PDB file of C-alpha atoms in Angstrom:
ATOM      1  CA  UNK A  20      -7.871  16.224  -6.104  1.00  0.00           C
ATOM      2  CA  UNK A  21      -6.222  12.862  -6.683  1.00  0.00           C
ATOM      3  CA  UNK A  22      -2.762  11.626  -5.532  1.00  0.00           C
ATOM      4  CA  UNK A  23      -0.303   9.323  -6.817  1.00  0.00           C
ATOM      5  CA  UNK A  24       2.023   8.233  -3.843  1.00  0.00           C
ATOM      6  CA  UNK A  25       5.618   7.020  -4.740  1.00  0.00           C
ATOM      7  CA  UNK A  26       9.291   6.957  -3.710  1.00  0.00           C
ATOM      8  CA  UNK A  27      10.353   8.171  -7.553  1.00  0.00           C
ATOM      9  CA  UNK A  28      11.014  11.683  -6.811  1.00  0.00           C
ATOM     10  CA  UNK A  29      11.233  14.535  -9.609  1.00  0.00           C
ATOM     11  CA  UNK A  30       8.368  12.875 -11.807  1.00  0.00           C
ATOM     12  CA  UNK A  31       6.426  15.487 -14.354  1.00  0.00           C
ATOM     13  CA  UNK A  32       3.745  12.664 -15.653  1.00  0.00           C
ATOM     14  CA  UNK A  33       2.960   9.531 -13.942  1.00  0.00           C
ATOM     15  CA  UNK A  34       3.181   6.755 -16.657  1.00  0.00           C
ATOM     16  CA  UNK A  35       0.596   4.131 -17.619  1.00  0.00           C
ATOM     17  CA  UNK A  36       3.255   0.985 -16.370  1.00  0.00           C
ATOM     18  CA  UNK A  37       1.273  -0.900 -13.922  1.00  0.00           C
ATOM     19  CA  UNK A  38      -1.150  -3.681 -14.591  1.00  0.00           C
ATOM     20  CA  UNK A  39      -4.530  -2.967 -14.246  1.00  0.00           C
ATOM     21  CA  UNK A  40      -7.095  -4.840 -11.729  1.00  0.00           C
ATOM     22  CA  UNK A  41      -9.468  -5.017 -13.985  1.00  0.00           C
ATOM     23  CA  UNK A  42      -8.373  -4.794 -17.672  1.00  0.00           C
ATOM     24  CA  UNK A  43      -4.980  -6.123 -17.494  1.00  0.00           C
ATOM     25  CA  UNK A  44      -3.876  -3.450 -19.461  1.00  0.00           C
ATOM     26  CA  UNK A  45      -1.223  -1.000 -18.538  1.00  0.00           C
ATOM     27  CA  UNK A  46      -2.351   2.302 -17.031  1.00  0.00           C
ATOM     28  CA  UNK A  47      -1.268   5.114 -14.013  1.00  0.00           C
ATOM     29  CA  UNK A  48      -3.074   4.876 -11.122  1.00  0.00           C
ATOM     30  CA  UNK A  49      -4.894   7.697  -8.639  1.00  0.00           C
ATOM     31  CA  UNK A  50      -6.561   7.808  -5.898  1.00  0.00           C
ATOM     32  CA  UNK A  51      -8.778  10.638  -3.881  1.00  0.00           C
ATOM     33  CA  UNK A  52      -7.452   8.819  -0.763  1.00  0.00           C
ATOM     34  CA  UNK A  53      -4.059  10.710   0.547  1.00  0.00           C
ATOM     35  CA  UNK A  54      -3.679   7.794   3.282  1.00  0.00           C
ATOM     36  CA  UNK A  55      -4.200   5.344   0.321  1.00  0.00           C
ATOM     37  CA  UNK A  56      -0.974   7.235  -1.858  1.00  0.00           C
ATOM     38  CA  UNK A  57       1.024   7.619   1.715  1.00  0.00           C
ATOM     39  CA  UNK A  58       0.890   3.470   1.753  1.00  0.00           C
ATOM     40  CA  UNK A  59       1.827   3.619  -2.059  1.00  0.00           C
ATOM     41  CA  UNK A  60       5.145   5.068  -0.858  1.00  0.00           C
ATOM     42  CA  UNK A  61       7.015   2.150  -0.901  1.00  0.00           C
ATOM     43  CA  UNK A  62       9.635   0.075  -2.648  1.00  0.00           C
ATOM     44  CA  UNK A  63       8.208  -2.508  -5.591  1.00  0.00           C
ATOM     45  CA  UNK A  64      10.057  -4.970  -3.725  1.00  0.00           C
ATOM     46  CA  UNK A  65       7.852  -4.882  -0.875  1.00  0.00           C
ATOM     47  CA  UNK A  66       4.528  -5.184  -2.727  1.00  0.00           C
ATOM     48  CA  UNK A  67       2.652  -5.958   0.076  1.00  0.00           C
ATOM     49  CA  UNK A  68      -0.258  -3.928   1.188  1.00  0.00           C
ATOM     50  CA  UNK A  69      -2.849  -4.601   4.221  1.00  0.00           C
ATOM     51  CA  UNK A  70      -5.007  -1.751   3.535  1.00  0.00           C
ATOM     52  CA  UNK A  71      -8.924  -1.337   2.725  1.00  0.00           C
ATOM     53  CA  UNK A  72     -12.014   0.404   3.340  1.00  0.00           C
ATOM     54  CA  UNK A  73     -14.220  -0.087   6.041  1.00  0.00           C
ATOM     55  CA  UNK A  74     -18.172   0.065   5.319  1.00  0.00           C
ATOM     56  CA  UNK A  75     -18.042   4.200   6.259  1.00  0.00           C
ATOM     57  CA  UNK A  76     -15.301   4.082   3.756  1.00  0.00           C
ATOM     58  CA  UNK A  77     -12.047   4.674   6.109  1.00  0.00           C
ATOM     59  CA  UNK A  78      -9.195   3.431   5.213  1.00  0.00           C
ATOM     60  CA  UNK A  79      -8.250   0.190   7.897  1.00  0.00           C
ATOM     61  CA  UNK A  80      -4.654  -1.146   7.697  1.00  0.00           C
ATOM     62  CA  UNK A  81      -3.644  -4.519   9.208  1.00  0.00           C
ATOM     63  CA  UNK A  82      -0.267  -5.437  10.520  1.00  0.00           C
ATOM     64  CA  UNK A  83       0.179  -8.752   9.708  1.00  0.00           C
ATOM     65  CA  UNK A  84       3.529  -9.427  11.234  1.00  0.00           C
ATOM     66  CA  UNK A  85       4.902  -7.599  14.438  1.00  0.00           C
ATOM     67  CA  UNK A  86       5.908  -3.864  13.679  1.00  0.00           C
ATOM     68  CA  UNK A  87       4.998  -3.912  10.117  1.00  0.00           C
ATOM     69  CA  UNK A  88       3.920  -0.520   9.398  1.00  0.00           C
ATOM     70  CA  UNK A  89       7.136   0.938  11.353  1.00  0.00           C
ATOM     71  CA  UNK A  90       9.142  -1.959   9.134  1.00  0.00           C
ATOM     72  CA  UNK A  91       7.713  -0.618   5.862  1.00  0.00           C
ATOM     73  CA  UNK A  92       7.957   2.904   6.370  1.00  0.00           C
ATOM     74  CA  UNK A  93      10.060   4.133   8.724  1.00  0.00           C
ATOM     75  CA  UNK A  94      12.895   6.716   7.631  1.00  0.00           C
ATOM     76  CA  UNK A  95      11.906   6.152   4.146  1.00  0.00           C
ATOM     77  CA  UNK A  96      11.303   8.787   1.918  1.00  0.00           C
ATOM     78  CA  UNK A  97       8.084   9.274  -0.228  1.00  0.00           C
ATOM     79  CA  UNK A  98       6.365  11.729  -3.070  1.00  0.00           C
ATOM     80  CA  UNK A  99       3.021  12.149  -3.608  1.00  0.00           C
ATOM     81  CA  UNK A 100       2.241  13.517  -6.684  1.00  0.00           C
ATOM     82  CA  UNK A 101      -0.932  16.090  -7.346  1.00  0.00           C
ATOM     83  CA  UNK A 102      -4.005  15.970 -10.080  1.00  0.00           C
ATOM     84  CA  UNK A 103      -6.126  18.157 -10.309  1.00  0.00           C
ATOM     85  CA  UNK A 104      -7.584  17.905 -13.562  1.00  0.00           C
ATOM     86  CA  UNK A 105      -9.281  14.443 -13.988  1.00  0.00           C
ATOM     87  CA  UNK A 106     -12.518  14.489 -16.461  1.00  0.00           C
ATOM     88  CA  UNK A 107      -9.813  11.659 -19.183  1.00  0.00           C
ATOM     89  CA  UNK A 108      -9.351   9.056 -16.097  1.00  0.00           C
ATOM     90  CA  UNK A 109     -11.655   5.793 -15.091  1.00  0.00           C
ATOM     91  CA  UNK A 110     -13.112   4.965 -12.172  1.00  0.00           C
ATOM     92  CA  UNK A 111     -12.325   2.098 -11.372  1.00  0.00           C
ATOM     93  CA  UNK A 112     -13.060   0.789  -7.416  1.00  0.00           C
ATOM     94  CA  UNK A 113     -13.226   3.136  -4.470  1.00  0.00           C
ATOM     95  CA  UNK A 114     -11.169   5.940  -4.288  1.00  0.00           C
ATOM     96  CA  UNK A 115      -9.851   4.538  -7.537  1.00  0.00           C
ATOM     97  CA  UNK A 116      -9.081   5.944 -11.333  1.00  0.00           C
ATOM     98  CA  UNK A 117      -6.883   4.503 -13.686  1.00  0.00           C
ATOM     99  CA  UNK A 118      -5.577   6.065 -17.144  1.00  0.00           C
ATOM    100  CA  UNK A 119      -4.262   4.148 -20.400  1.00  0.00           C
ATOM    101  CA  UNK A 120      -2.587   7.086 -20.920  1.00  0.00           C
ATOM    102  CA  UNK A 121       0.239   8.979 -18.986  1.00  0.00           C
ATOM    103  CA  UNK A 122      -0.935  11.295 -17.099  1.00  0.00           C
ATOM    104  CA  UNK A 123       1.079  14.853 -16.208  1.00  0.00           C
ATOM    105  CA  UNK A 124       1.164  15.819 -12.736  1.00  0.00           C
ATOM    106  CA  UNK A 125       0.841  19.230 -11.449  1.00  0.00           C
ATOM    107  CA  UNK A 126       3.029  19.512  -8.308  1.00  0.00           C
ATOM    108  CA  UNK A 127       4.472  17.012  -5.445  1.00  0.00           C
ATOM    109  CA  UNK A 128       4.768  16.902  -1.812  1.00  0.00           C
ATOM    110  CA  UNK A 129       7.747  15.147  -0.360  1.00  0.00           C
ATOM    111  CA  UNK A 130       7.676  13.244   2.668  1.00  0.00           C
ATOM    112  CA  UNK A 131      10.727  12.809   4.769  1.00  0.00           C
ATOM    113  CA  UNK A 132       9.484  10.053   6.996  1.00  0.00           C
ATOM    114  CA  UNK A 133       6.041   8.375   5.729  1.00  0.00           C
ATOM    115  CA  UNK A 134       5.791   6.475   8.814  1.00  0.00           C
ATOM    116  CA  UNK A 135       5.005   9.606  10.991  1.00  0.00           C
ATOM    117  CA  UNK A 136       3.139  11.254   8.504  1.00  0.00           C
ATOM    118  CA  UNK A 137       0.898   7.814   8.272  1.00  0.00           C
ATOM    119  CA  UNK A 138       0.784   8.155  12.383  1.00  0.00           C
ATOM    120  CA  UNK A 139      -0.073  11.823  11.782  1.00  0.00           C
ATOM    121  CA  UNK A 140      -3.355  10.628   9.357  1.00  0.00           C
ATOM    122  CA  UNK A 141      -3.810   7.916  12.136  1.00  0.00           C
ATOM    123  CA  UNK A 142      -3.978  11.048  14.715  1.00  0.00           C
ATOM    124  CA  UNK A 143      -6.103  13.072  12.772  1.00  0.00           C
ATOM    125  CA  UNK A 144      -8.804  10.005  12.486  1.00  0.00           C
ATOM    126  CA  UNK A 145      -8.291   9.521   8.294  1.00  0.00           C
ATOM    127  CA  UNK A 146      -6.707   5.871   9.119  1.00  0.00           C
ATOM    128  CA  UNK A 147      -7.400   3.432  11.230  1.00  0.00           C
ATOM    129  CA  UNK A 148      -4.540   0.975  12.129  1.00  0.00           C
ATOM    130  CA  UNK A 149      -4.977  -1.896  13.283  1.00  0.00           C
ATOM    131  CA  UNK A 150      -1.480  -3.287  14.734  1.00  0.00           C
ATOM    132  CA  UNK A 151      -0.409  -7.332  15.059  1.00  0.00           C
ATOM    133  CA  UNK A 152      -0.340  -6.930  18.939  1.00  0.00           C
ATOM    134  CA  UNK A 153      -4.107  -6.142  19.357  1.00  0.00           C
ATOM    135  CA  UNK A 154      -5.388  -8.688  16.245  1.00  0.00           C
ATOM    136  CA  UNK A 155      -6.463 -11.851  17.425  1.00  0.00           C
ATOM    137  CA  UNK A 156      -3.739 -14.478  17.548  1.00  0.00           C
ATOM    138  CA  UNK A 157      -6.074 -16.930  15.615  1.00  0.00           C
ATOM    139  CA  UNK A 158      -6.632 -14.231  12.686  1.00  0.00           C
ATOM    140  CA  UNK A 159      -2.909 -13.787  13.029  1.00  0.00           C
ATOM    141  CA  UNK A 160      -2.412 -17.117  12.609  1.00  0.00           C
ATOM    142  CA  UNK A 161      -4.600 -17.930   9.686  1.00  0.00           C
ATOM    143  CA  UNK A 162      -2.696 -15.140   7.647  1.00  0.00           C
ATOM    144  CA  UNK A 163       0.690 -16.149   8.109  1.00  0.00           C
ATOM    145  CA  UNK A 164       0.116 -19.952   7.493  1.00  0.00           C
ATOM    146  CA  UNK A 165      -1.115 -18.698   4.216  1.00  0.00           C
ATOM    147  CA  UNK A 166       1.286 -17.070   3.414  1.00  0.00           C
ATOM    148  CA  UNK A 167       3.421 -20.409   3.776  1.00  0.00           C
ATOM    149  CA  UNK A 168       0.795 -22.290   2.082  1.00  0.00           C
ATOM    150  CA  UNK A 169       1.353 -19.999  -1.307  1.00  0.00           C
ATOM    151  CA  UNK A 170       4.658 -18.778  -0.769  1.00  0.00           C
ATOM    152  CA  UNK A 171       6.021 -20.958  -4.061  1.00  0.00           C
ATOM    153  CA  UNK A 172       3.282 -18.652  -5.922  1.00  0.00           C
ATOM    154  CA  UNK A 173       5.094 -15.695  -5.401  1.00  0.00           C
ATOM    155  CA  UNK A 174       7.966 -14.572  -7.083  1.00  0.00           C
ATOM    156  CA  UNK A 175      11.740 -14.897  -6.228  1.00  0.00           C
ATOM    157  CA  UNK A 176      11.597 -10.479  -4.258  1.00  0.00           C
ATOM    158  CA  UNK A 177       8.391 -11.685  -2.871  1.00  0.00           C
ATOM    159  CA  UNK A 178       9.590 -15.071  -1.378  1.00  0.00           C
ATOM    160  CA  UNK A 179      11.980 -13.076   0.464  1.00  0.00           C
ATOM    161  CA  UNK A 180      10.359 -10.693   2.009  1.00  0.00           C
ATOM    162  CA  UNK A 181       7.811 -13.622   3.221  1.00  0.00           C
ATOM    163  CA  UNK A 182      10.541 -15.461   4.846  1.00  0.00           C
ATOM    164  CA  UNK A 183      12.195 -12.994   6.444  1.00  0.00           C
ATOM    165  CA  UNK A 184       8.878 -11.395   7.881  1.00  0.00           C
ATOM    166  CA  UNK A 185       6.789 -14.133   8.700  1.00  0.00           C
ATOM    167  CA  UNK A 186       8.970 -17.838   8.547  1.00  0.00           C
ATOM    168  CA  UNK A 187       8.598 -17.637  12.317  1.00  0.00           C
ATOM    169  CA  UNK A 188       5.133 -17.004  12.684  1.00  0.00           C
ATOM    170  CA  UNK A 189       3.832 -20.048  10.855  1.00  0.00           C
ATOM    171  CA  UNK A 190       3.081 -23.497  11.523  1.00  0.00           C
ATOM    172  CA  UNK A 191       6.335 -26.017  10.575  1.00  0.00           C
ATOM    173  CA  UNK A 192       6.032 -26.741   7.488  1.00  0.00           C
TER     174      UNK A 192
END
């Protein structure tokens, strides 16, 4: 089974619109990981995503500011769309395929709140978060001054979002 997590509701294909990793090209992507599509449910305009496998392959997300899973997905609605036929997608990384093509889906599941039903996963043992309070402040740290280092990189949304989540965890300027 793969998943394709989204706040688009009523979808019947999942279209090839997002740049690939590792072609550049534009393609849908999947994953086998439901945790992995429950973090996909959110807006474009908060492209940010602390999320990877550990070396048993479990998924390990990483607040980087104070309360940002809550932040990102509380009371927001998601829609994770089903596949169960996959033999014309690429594997690409992980729990990863990609198409060139679009892809039809074959039914949904709508969340109401994907912040509990990430804190459900997390209960159930398929996630492990790892929230800002209990990271070392150092690590902390080093991640938001980063972010100030390269926040010119990013575009106009981006900047934003950087500013208003993390201008007063970094060094002055």
């Amino acid at each position: 089974m793969l998943y394709h997590g989204t706040t688009i509701s009523g979808l019947s294909v999942i279209k090839a619109n997002s740049k690939s990793h590792t072609t550049g090209k534009e393609v849908a992507y999947f994953t086998e990981d439901r945790c992995y599509a429950l973090i996909c449910c959110r807006s474009k305009d908060k492209n940010f995503v602390t999320m990877g496998l550990d070396s048993e392959g479990k998924q390990n997300y990483y607040e980087r500011f104070p309360n940002q899973l809550k932040t990102l997905y509380s009371g927001k609605k998601g829609y994770i769309y089903f596949l169960k036929d996959h033999e014309n997608l690429r594997k690409v990384k992980g729990y990863t395929y990609e198409s060139e093509q679009d892809v039809p889906v074959s039914c949904c599941e709508e969340i109401d709140d994907v912040y509990n039903e990430i804190l459900k996963e997390e209960a159930k043992g398929n996630i492990m978060i790892h929230r800002y309070l209990e990271i070392d402040p150092v690590e902390q740290k080093m991640h938001a001054n980063y972010i100030r280092d390269h926040l010119k990189e990013e575009g106009e949304e981006m900047q934003k979002f950087y500013l208003t989540h993390f201008s007063s965890l970094w060094d002055s300027f």
